Amino acid sequence: MPEYELLSDYPLLAHNTFGFDVRAKHAVRLTEEAQIAALAQDERLKGQARLVLGGGSNVVLTKDFDGVALLMDLRDRRIIDEDDEAVYIEAGAGENWHEFVAWTLSQSFPGLENLALIPGTVGAAPIQNIGAYGLEMGERFERLRAIELLTGETREFDREACAFGYRDSFFKREGRGRFVIVSVTFRLPKKWTPRADYADIARVLESGAADNSQAIFDAVVAVRQAKLPDWRVLGNAGSFFKNPVISAAAFDALKAQEPEVVSYKQPDGQFKLAAGWLIDRCGWKGRSIGGAAVHDRQALVLVNRGGASGAQILELADAIKRDVHARFGVDLEAEPVCL
Ligand code: EPU
C-alpha cells in the first residue's frame, strides 16, 4: 500500500489564503495518485470527513476541522498531445495556477494569459471555473481525472460532465465533497485570438500590444496587483460574492431607480450586475467588523486585517447582503466554499 504520513492536530494557517488559524484533526500530504486511492481503504480514517485543500484560496474555514485534510501536492506538467488545431497540456492538481500559466506561455502556447495571477492550484481551477478579464477556464478545458473519495476509483470528466457555469461546476453541486481532482488537461488552440477588450486591460495595454499574449499577461498582472490585495500581505479569497444575474424586467426596474448601476447584458437577455459596485454604493468599501474588512480598492473582496475568524468574515458578509438586499432588492451569493 502506498505510504503517507498521518499528521495529527495539524495547523491549517498556511493552507488557507484568508489566514484563519484553525486546525485539522488529521492531515496527509499527497504527492501521488496511488496515495489517494489508498486513503479510501485506510481503517484509521474510516468514517472521517475529508477536506481537500489545494491553495486554500476559495474556502472560509470557520472552525477546527474534525476530519482529515488532504493537502494536495501532486506536481507535473507536460505536453501530452498535439493535432492540427491544438496542443493538449496536462498538469497535476497541486501545481500552482499562476506558475502553470506562466510556463505555458514560456513554452510558446498562449491561451491562458487572461487568467494570470489567480491564486490557488490547477486542481482547484475547474471547481469554480475560474475566470477573469473576458476568459473562463472552461473555454480552455479538455478533461480532468478525479478519484472518488469513498471508493478510491478513478474517473475521467469531460467538459460536459463538468457542467461549467459562471463560477460554478458539477464539483460545487452534485459532486461536492465526493471527488479529489488529481490532474487537468487543457486544450490550447494553435490559432490564438487575443481577448483584450475588458476595459481595465485595454487601458493598460500599450497601443498595438493587444496581439501579444505576453503583453496581455503583463497587463492582467498589473491590473490585479493594483486592485486586488495579495493574500500573503492581507488575507483574502478573491471576490467574496458572485456577480448576481437578474431578469430583464428586474433590471429595468433597478435601472430606473439607480441609473448608474454597472451591468453586463447576457446572451440569454438577463443582466449580470457588478456586485462590487452594489456593495460600494451601500458605503461598505473600507468598513470592518473586528479584523474582518471590505477591501478599500475593490468592495467585492473581503479581507482579514489580522486576527479575524471565519465566523467574523461571514458576519460581515451577512451584513453586506442585508444592506444590498434592502437597497437594491438583489440577493448576493458567496463565491467561496464556507465550511
Ligand atoms: N466597482 C465599483 N466599486 C468597487 C468594485 C467594482 O464601482 O468597489 C465597479 C467597477 O468600477 C467596474 C465594475 O464594478 O465598473 C466591475 O469591477 P471589476 O472590473 O473589478 O470586476 P468585478 O466584476 O468586480 C469580476 C470577477 C473577478 C475578476 C474581474 C475581472 C467575479 C465574482 N469577480 O470582478 O474575479 O478578476 O471580474 O474579470 O466574477 C475572483 O473571482 O476572485 C475574482 C477576483
Tab-separated table of C-alpha atoms and ligand atoms in Angstrom:
chain	number	residue	atom	x	y	z
A	1	MET	CA	0.000	0.000	0.000
A	2	PRO	CA	1.424	3.449	-0.864
A	3	GLU	CA	2.683	5.243	2.209
A	4	TYR	CA	1.747	8.630	3.578
A	5	GLU	CA	2.330	10.138	6.951
A	6	LEU	CA	-0.795	10.694	9.032
A	7	LEU	CA	-0.352	14.019	10.802
A	8	SER	CA	-2.475	14.942	13.826
A	9	ASP	CA	-3.792	18.238	15.205
A	10	TYR	CA	-2.451	19.899	12.095
A	11	PRO	CA	-2.421	23.738	11.734
A	12	LEU	CA	-4.159	24.999	8.567
A	13	LEU	CA	-2.929	28.580	8.892
A	14	ALA	CA	-0.521	28.203	5.966
A	15	HIS	CA	-3.120	26.324	3.904
A	16	ASN	CA	-5.838	28.963	3.535
A	17	THR	CA	-5.361	32.372	1.931
A	18	PHE	CA	-7.619	34.130	4.455
A	19	GLY	CA	-5.054	33.144	7.079
A	20	PHE	CA	-7.524	31.640	9.552
A	21	ASP	CA	-5.806	29.958	12.456
A	22	VAL	CA	-7.732	26.693	12.589
A	23	ARG	CA	-6.572	23.091	12.899
A	24	ALA	CA	-7.474	19.755	11.352
A	25	LYS	CA	-7.787	16.626	13.467
A	26	HIS	CA	-5.678	14.834	10.849
A	27	ALA	CA	-3.852	15.775	7.658
A	28	VAL	CA	-1.954	13.938	4.920
A	29	ARG	CA	0.331	15.434	2.311
A	30	LEU	CA	-0.362	13.783	-1.032
A	31	THR	CA	2.158	13.629	-3.851
A	32	GLU	CA	0.887	10.630	-5.852
A	33	GLU	CA	-2.474	9.447	-7.121
A	34	ALA	CA	-1.972	5.991	-5.616
A	35	GLN	CA	-1.907	7.538	-2.148
A	36	ILE	CA	-5.373	8.985	-2.684
A	37	ALA	CA	-6.800	5.674	-3.820
A	38	ALA	CA	-5.226	4.081	-0.732
A	39	LEU	CA	-6.881	6.615	1.590
A	40	ALA	CA	-10.267	5.063	0.855
A	41	GLN	CA	-9.034	1.769	2.382
A	42	ASP	CA	-7.295	3.267	5.419
A	43	GLU	CA	-9.020	1.828	8.517
A	44	ARG	CA	-7.669	4.657	10.690
A	45	LEU	CA	-9.676	7.168	8.668
A	46	LYS	CA	-12.929	5.229	8.222
A	47	GLY	CA	-15.959	7.456	8.640
A	48	GLN	CA	-13.924	10.649	8.943
A	49	ALA	CA	-14.862	13.691	6.886
A	50	ARG	CA	-12.412	14.775	4.157
A	51	LEU	CA	-11.369	18.303	3.300
A	52	VAL	CA	-9.426	18.711	0.052
A	53	LEU	CA	-7.095	21.696	0.164
A	54	GLY	CA	-5.159	22.964	-2.829
A	55	GLY	CA	-4.038	26.540	-2.304
A	56	GLY	CA	-6.920	27.122	0.113
A	57	SER	CA	-7.804	30.223	-1.885
A	58	ASN	CA	-11.524	29.622	-2.115
A	59	VAL	CA	-12.548	28.409	1.337
A	60	VAL	CA	-13.726	30.059	4.513
A	61	LEU	CA	-12.733	27.834	7.438
A	62	THR	CA	-14.965	28.899	10.290
A	63	LYS	CA	-13.746	26.385	12.880
A	64	ASP	CA	-11.405	23.472	13.525
A	65	PHE	CA	-11.963	20.634	11.084
A	66	ASP	CA	-12.936	17.346	12.693
A	67	GLY	CA	-11.631	15.081	9.952
A	68	VAL	CA	-8.702	14.603	7.621
A	69	ALA	CA	-7.354	17.422	5.465
A	70	LEU	CA	-5.887	16.271	2.154
A	71	LEU	CA	-3.013	18.590	1.296
A	72	MET	CA	-2.718	18.321	-2.469
A	73	ASP	CA	0.863	18.344	-3.689
A	74	LEU	CA	0.670	16.383	-6.953
A	75	ARG	CA	3.096	18.024	-9.376
A	76	ASP	CA	3.790	17.554	-13.059
A	77	ARG	CA	3.067	19.461	-16.215
A	78	ARG	CA	3.627	18.296	-19.740
A	79	ILE	CA	2.500	18.455	-23.319
A	80	ILE	CA	0.690	15.192	-23.877
A	81	ASP	CA	-0.730	15.551	-27.365
A	82	GLU	CA	-0.986	17.767	-30.384
A	83	ASP	CA	-3.104	17.881	-33.529
A	84	ASP	CA	-3.547	20.377	-36.359
A	85	GLU	CA	-5.743	22.598	-34.239
A	86	ALA	CA	-4.455	22.489	-30.704
A	87	VAL	CA	-1.917	21.408	-28.167
A	88	TYR	CA	-3.006	19.422	-25.092
A	89	ILE	CA	-1.280	20.065	-21.795
A	90	GLU	CA	-1.777	18.048	-18.618
A	91	ALA	CA	-0.940	19.389	-15.177
A	92	GLY	CA	-1.036	17.855	-11.696
A	93	ALA	CA	-3.662	19.207	-9.310
A	94	GLY	CA	-1.042	20.568	-6.914
A	95	GLU	CA	0.680	22.796	-9.461
A	96	ASN	CA	0.442	26.498	-8.643
A	97	TRP	CA	-2.003	28.033	-11.131
A	98	HIS	CA	-0.096	31.209	-11.903
A	99	GLU	CA	3.227	29.390	-12.364
A	100	PHE	CA	1.474	26.973	-14.684
A	101	VAL	CA	0.044	29.800	-16.799
A	102	ALA	CA	3.473	31.468	-16.994
A	103	TRP	CA	5.049	28.148	-18.007
A	104	THR	CA	2.552	27.580	-20.865
A	105	LEU	CA	3.491	30.993	-22.256
A	106	SER	CA	7.205	30.269	-21.874
A	107	GLN	CA	6.604	27.125	-23.977
A	108	SER	CA	5.045	29.380	-26.642
A	109	PHE	CA	1.477	28.201	-26.039
A	110	PRO	CA	-0.759	31.216	-25.446
A	111	GLY	CA	-4.372	30.934	-24.359
A	112	LEU	CA	-4.402	31.189	-20.580
A	113	GLU	CA	-2.802	34.654	-20.208
A	114	ASN	CA	-6.032	36.359	-19.081
A	115	LEU	CA	-6.058	34.076	-16.048
A	116	ALA	CA	-2.624	35.161	-14.773
A	117	LEU	CA	-2.093	35.700	-11.044
A	118	ILE	CA	-5.268	33.951	-9.907
A	119	PRO	CA	-4.319	32.386	-6.572
A	120	GLY	CA	-4.676	28.660	-5.986
A	121	THR	CA	-3.842	25.430	-7.751
A	122	VAL	CA	-4.581	23.733	-11.063
A	123	GLY	CA	-6.814	21.198	-9.308
A	124	ALA	CA	-8.999	23.903	-7.796
A	125	ALA	CA	-9.460	25.800	-11.069
A	126	PRO	CA	-12.262	23.627	-12.513
A	127	ILE	CA	-14.258	23.523	-9.275
A	128	GLN	CA	-15.378	27.115	-9.561
A	129	ASN	CA	-14.434	27.502	-13.233
A	130	ILE	CA	-12.086	30.391	-12.542
A	131	GLY	CA	-12.430	33.371	-14.831
A	132	ALA	CA	-11.127	36.884	-15.323
A	133	TYR	CA	-10.856	39.638	-17.928
A	134	GLY	CA	-13.047	38.053	-20.549
A	135	LEU	CA	-11.990	34.392	-20.270
A	136	GLU	CA	-13.200	31.413	-18.264
A	137	MET	CA	-11.073	28.338	-17.675
A	138	GLY	CA	-13.858	26.138	-19.102
A	139	GLU	CA	-13.097	27.533	-22.562
A	140	ARG	CA	-9.587	26.027	-22.445
A	141	PHE	CA	-10.547	22.817	-20.691
A	142	GLU	CA	-10.311	19.370	-22.265
A	143	ARG	CA	-10.803	16.854	-19.423
A	144	LEU	CA	-9.801	16.019	-15.869
A	145	ARG	CA	-9.060	12.959	-13.803
A	146	ALA	CA	-10.517	12.627	-10.333
A	147	ILE	CA	-10.609	9.986	-7.633
A	148	GLU	CA	-13.813	9.191	-5.808
A	149	LEU	CA	-13.118	9.573	-2.098
A	150	LEU	CA	-15.388	6.821	-0.891
A	151	THR	CA	-14.239	4.086	-3.268
A	152	GLY	CA	-10.780	5.177	-4.381
A	153	GLU	CA	-11.858	4.693	-8.004
A	154	THR	CA	-10.511	6.874	-10.795
A	155	ARG	CA	-12.927	8.731	-13.095
A	156	GLU	CA	-12.474	10.946	-16.117
A	157	PHE	CA	-14.677	14.004	-16.642
A	158	ASP	CA	-15.001	15.747	-19.990
A	159	ARG	CA	-16.247	19.292	-20.350
A	160	GLU	CA	-19.868	18.248	-20.494
A	161	ALA	CA	-19.621	16.160	-17.327
A	162	CYS	CA	-18.077	19.126	-15.510
A	163	ALA	CA	-21.159	21.248	-16.356
A	164	PHE	CA	-19.264	24.523	-16.110
A	165	GLY	CA	-21.168	27.721	-15.407
A	166	TYR	CA	-20.243	31.155	-14.131
A	167	ARG	CA	-18.039	30.367	-11.076
A	168	ASP	CA	-19.757	27.011	-10.997
A	169	SER	CA	-19.378	23.332	-11.926
A	170	PHE	CA	-20.582	19.817	-11.108
A	171	PHE	CA	-17.977	19.812	-8.315
A	172	LYS	CA	-19.708	22.660	-6.491
A	173	ARG	CA	-23.112	20.997	-6.767
A	174	GLU	CA	-23.893	17.265	-7.130
A	175	GLY	CA	-20.230	16.323	-6.923
A	176	ARG	CA	-19.484	18.457	-3.896
A	177	GLY	CA	-17.195	16.687	-1.421
A	178	ARG	CA	-17.198	13.442	-3.406
A	179	PHE	CA	-14.093	13.711	-5.575
A	180	VAL	CA	-10.462	14.740	-5.486
A	181	ILE	CA	-9.258	16.202	-8.761
A	182	VAL	CA	-5.787	14.837	-9.480
A	183	SER	CA	-4.956	16.233	-12.915
A	184	VAL	CA	-6.392	18.574	-15.518
A	185	THR	CA	-5.822	18.594	-19.289
A	186	PHE	CA	-6.112	21.884	-21.167
A	187	ARG	CA	-6.647	22.387	-24.877
A	188	LEU	CA	-4.835	25.439	-26.185
A	189	PRO	CA	-5.833	26.275	-29.777
A	190	LYS	CA	-2.957	26.900	-32.186
A	191	LYS	CA	-4.878	29.709	-33.786
A	192	TRP	CA	-4.703	32.153	-30.919
A	193	THR	CA	-7.106	35.066	-30.712
A	194	PRO	CA	-6.417	37.711	-28.086
A	195	ARG	CA	-9.020	38.744	-25.517
A	196	ALA	CA	-8.053	42.285	-24.766
A	197	ASP	CA	-11.274	44.236	-24.754
A	198	TYR	CA	-12.003	44.207	-20.987
A	199	ALA	CA	-11.854	47.918	-20.158
A	200	ASP	CA	-9.212	47.655	-17.401
A	201	ILE	CA	-6.910	45.606	-19.654
A	202	ALA	CA	-7.394	47.752	-22.757
A	203	ARG	CA	-6.467	50.812	-20.682
A	204	VAL	CA	-3.155	49.334	-19.505
A	205	LEU	CA	-2.055	47.778	-22.805
A	206	GLU	CA	0.312	49.841	-24.896
A	207	SER	CA	-1.251	50.583	-28.255
A	208	GLY	CA	-0.572	47.753	-30.694
A	209	ALA	CA	0.311	45.287	-27.905
A	210	ALA	CA	-3.101	43.600	-27.879
A	211	ASP	CA	-1.926	40.877	-30.279
A	212	ASN	CA	0.870	39.790	-27.946
A	213	SER	CA	-0.036	37.187	-25.306
A	214	GLN	CA	2.866	38.155	-23.035
A	215	ALA	CA	1.717	41.799	-23.091
A	216	ILE	CA	-1.805	40.706	-22.110
A	217	PHE	CA	-0.336	38.551	-19.340
A	218	ASP	CA	1.665	41.553	-18.069
A	219	ALA	CA	-1.383	43.840	-18.254
A	220	VAL	CA	-3.513	41.357	-16.287
A	221	VAL	CA	-0.804	41.088	-13.643
A	222	ALA	CA	-0.583	44.897	-13.406
A	223	VAL	CA	-4.363	45.354	-13.099
A	224	ARG	CA	-4.702	42.618	-10.500
A	225	GLN	CA	-1.804	43.973	-8.477
A	226	ALA	CA	-3.351	47.439	-8.489
A	227	LYS	CA	-6.837	46.335	-7.408
A	228	LEU	CA	-6.667	43.044	-5.601
A	229	PRO	CA	-4.838	42.513	-2.316
A	230	ASP	CA	-2.015	39.971	-2.159
A	231	TRP	CA	-3.190	37.290	0.287
A	232	ARG	CA	0.359	36.931	1.626
A	233	VAL	CA	0.069	40.511	2.895
A	234	LEU	CA	-3.672	40.788	3.536
A	235	GLY	CA	-5.613	37.526	3.830
A	236	ASN	CA	-8.494	37.156	1.352
A	237	ALA	CA	-10.215	34.731	-1.020
A	238	GLY	CA	-10.595	36.995	-4.058
A	239	SER	CA	-14.140	38.046	-4.898
A	240	PHE	CA	-16.294	37.074	-1.959
A	241	PHE	CA	-19.579	37.239	-3.876
A	242	LYS	CA	-20.605	36.227	-7.363
A	243	ASN	CA	-21.866	38.944	-9.640
A	244	PRO	CA	-25.651	38.423	-9.457
A	245	VAL	CA	-27.656	37.774	-12.611
A	246	ILE	CA	-31.182	39.213	-12.730
A	247	SER	CA	-34.052	39.165	-15.231
A	248	ALA	CA	-34.536	41.924	-17.808
A	249	ALA	CA	-37.702	43.059	-16.007
A	250	ALA	CA	-35.947	43.294	-12.640
A	251	PHE	CA	-33.082	45.120	-14.338
A	252	ASP	CA	-35.384	47.717	-15.917
A	253	ALA	CA	-36.891	48.484	-12.512
A	254	LEU	CA	-33.451	48.738	-10.909
A	255	LYS	CA	-32.080	50.926	-13.668
A	256	ALA	CA	-34.982	53.347	-13.223
A	257	GLN	CA	-34.080	53.625	-9.543
A	258	GLU	CA	-30.255	53.577	-9.980
A	259	PRO	CA	-29.354	54.888	-13.455
A	260	GLU	CA	-25.611	54.363	-12.883
A	261	VAL	CA	-25.813	50.676	-11.996
A	262	VAL	CA	-22.947	48.730	-13.639
A	263	SER	CA	-24.333	45.843	-15.681
A	264	TYR	CA	-23.465	43.418	-18.470
A	265	LYS	CA	-26.181	42.106	-20.750
A	266	GLN	CA	-26.032	38.298	-21.016
A	267	PRO	CA	-26.589	36.285	-24.201
A	268	ASP	CA	-29.898	34.997	-22.761
A	269	GLY	CA	-31.241	38.542	-22.209
A	270	GLN	CA	-30.629	38.614	-18.457
A	271	PHE	CA	-28.309	41.144	-16.811
A	272	LYS	CA	-25.232	40.493	-14.705
A	273	LEU	CA	-24.599	43.212	-12.124
A	274	ALA	CA	-21.231	44.240	-10.700
A	275	ALA	CA	-21.620	43.164	-7.064
A	276	GLY	CA	-18.606	45.335	-6.179
A	277	TRP	CA	-20.497	48.376	-7.381
A	278	LEU	CA	-23.620	47.465	-5.360
A	279	ILE	CA	-21.554	46.958	-2.193
A	280	ASP	CA	-19.529	50.098	-2.803
A	281	ARG	CA	-22.739	52.091	-3.349
A	282	CYS	CA	-24.028	50.908	0.031
A	283	GLY	CA	-20.964	52.526	1.583
A	284	TRP	CA	-19.208	49.341	2.635
A	285	LYS	CA	-15.820	49.921	0.975
A	286	GLY	CA	-13.115	50.027	3.659
A	287	ARG	CA	-15.523	49.271	6.524
A	288	SER	CA	-14.867	46.473	9.026
A	289	ILE	CA	-16.243	44.272	11.775
A	290	GLY	CA	-13.290	43.477	14.035
A	291	GLY	CA	-10.430	42.275	11.830
A	292	ALA	CA	-12.839	41.388	9.001
A	293	ALA	CA	-12.983	44.208	6.441
A	294	VAL	CA	-14.116	45.207	2.974
A	295	HIS	CA	-11.067	45.919	0.829
A	296	ASP	CA	-10.603	49.612	0.172
A	297	ARG	CA	-9.811	49.250	-3.546
A	298	GLN	CA	-12.367	46.598	-4.551
A	299	ALA	CA	-15.524	46.196	-2.484
A	300	LEU	CA	-16.095	42.654	-3.742
A	301	VAL	CA	-13.103	41.399	-1.759
A	302	LEU	CA	-13.333	40.748	1.980
A	303	VAL	CA	-10.030	40.757	3.841
A	304	ASN	CA	-8.580	39.609	7.135
A	305	ARG	CA	-6.780	42.642	8.527
A	306	GLY	CA	-5.367	40.436	11.258
A	307	GLY	CA	-6.901	38.119	13.809
A	308	ALA	CA	-10.280	37.799	12.079
A	309	SER	CA	-12.060	34.468	12.320
A	310	GLY	CA	-14.048	32.824	9.562
A	311	ALA	CA	-17.185	33.476	11.599
A	312	GLN	CA	-16.438	37.222	11.616
A	313	ILE	CA	-15.972	37.219	7.847
A	314	LEU	CA	-19.364	35.517	7.495
A	315	GLU	CA	-20.910	38.048	9.893
A	316	LEU	CA	-19.542	40.857	7.726
A	317	ALA	CA	-20.795	39.111	4.586
A	318	ASP	CA	-24.286	38.785	6.093
A	319	ALA	CA	-24.415	42.482	6.992
A	320	ILE	CA	-23.433	43.373	3.412
A	321	LYS	CA	-26.035	41.003	1.964
A	322	ARG	CA	-28.769	42.562	4.110
A	323	ASP	CA	-27.860	46.091	3.002
A	324	VAL	CA	-27.624	45.201	-0.687
A	325	HIS	CA	-30.957	43.415	-0.490
A	326	ALA	CA	-32.626	46.314	1.329
A	327	ARG	CA	-31.366	48.922	-1.122
A	328	PHE	CA	-31.485	47.098	-4.466
A	329	GLY	CA	-33.677	44.031	-3.851
A	330	VAL	CA	-30.782	41.892	-5.119
A	331	ASP	CA	-29.519	38.750	-3.354
A	332	LEU	CA	-25.776	38.183	-3.218
A	333	GLU	CA	-24.356	34.668	-3.148
A	334	ALA	CA	-20.977	33.839	-1.618
A	335	GLU	CA	-18.350	32.638	-4.077
A	336	PRO	CA	-16.007	30.674	-1.776
A	337	VAL	CA	-16.993	27.428	-0.129
A	338	CYS	CA	-17.880	28.127	3.522
A	339	LEU	CA	-17.168	25.322	5.983
B	1	EPU	N1	-16.809	48.524	-8.964
B	1	EPU	C1	-17.089	49.573	-8.139
B	1	EPU	N2	-16.642	49.531	-6.851
B	1	EPU	C2	-15.921	48.501	-6.363
B	1	EPU	C3	-15.631	47.418	-7.210
B	1	EPU	C4	-16.094	47.443	-8.506
B	1	EPU	O1	-17.739	50.539	-8.534
B	1	EPU	O2	-15.550	48.548	-5.199
B	1	EPU	C5	-17.213	48.577	-10.376
B	1	EPU	C6	-16.001	48.847	-11.267
B	1	EPU	O3	-15.751	50.186	-11.429
B	1	EPU	C7	-16.407	48.199	-12.553
B	1	EPU	C8	-17.290	47.033	-12.117
B	1	EPU	O4	-17.704	47.330	-10.798
B	1	EPU	O5	-17.186	49.071	-13.321
B	1	EPU	C9	-16.593	45.716	-12.211
B	1	EPU	O6	-15.407	45.702	-11.420
B	1	EPU	P1	-14.138	44.796	-11.828
B	1	EPU	O7	-13.739	45.074	-13.221
B	1	EPU	O8	-13.118	44.988	-10.763
B	1	EPU	O9	-14.682	43.331	-11.826
B	1	EPU	P2	-15.678	42.538	-10.861
B	1	EPU	O10	-16.945	42.285	-11.599
B	1	EPU	O11	-15.786	43.228	-9.557
B	1	EPU	C10	-15.004	40.179	-11.679
B	1	EPU	C11	-14.552	38.870	-11.091
B	1	EPU	C12	-13.089	38.939	-10.696
B	1	EPU	C13	-12.292	39.220	-11.946
B	1	EPU	C14	-12.779	40.534	-12.569
B	1	EPU	C15	-12.146	40.778	-13.910
B	1	EPU	C16	-16.486	37.833	-10.076
B	1	EPU	C17	-17.204	37.477	-8.809
B	1	EPU	N3	-15.370	38.523	-9.933
B	1	EPU	O12	-14.907	41.167	-10.663
B	1	EPU	O13	-12.732	37.652	-10.216
B	1	EPU	O14	-10.909	39.307	-11.658
B	1	EPU	O15	-14.207	40.477	-12.788
B	1	EPU	O16	-12.645	39.837	-14.820
B	1	EPU	O17	-16.945	37.488	-11.156
B	1	EPU	C18	-12.477	36.290	-8.260
B	1	EPU	O18	-13.369	35.574	-8.704
B	1	EPU	O19	-11.914	36.034	-7.160
B	1	EPU	C19	-12.105	37.487	-8.981
B	1	EPU	C20	-11.215	38.366	-8.492
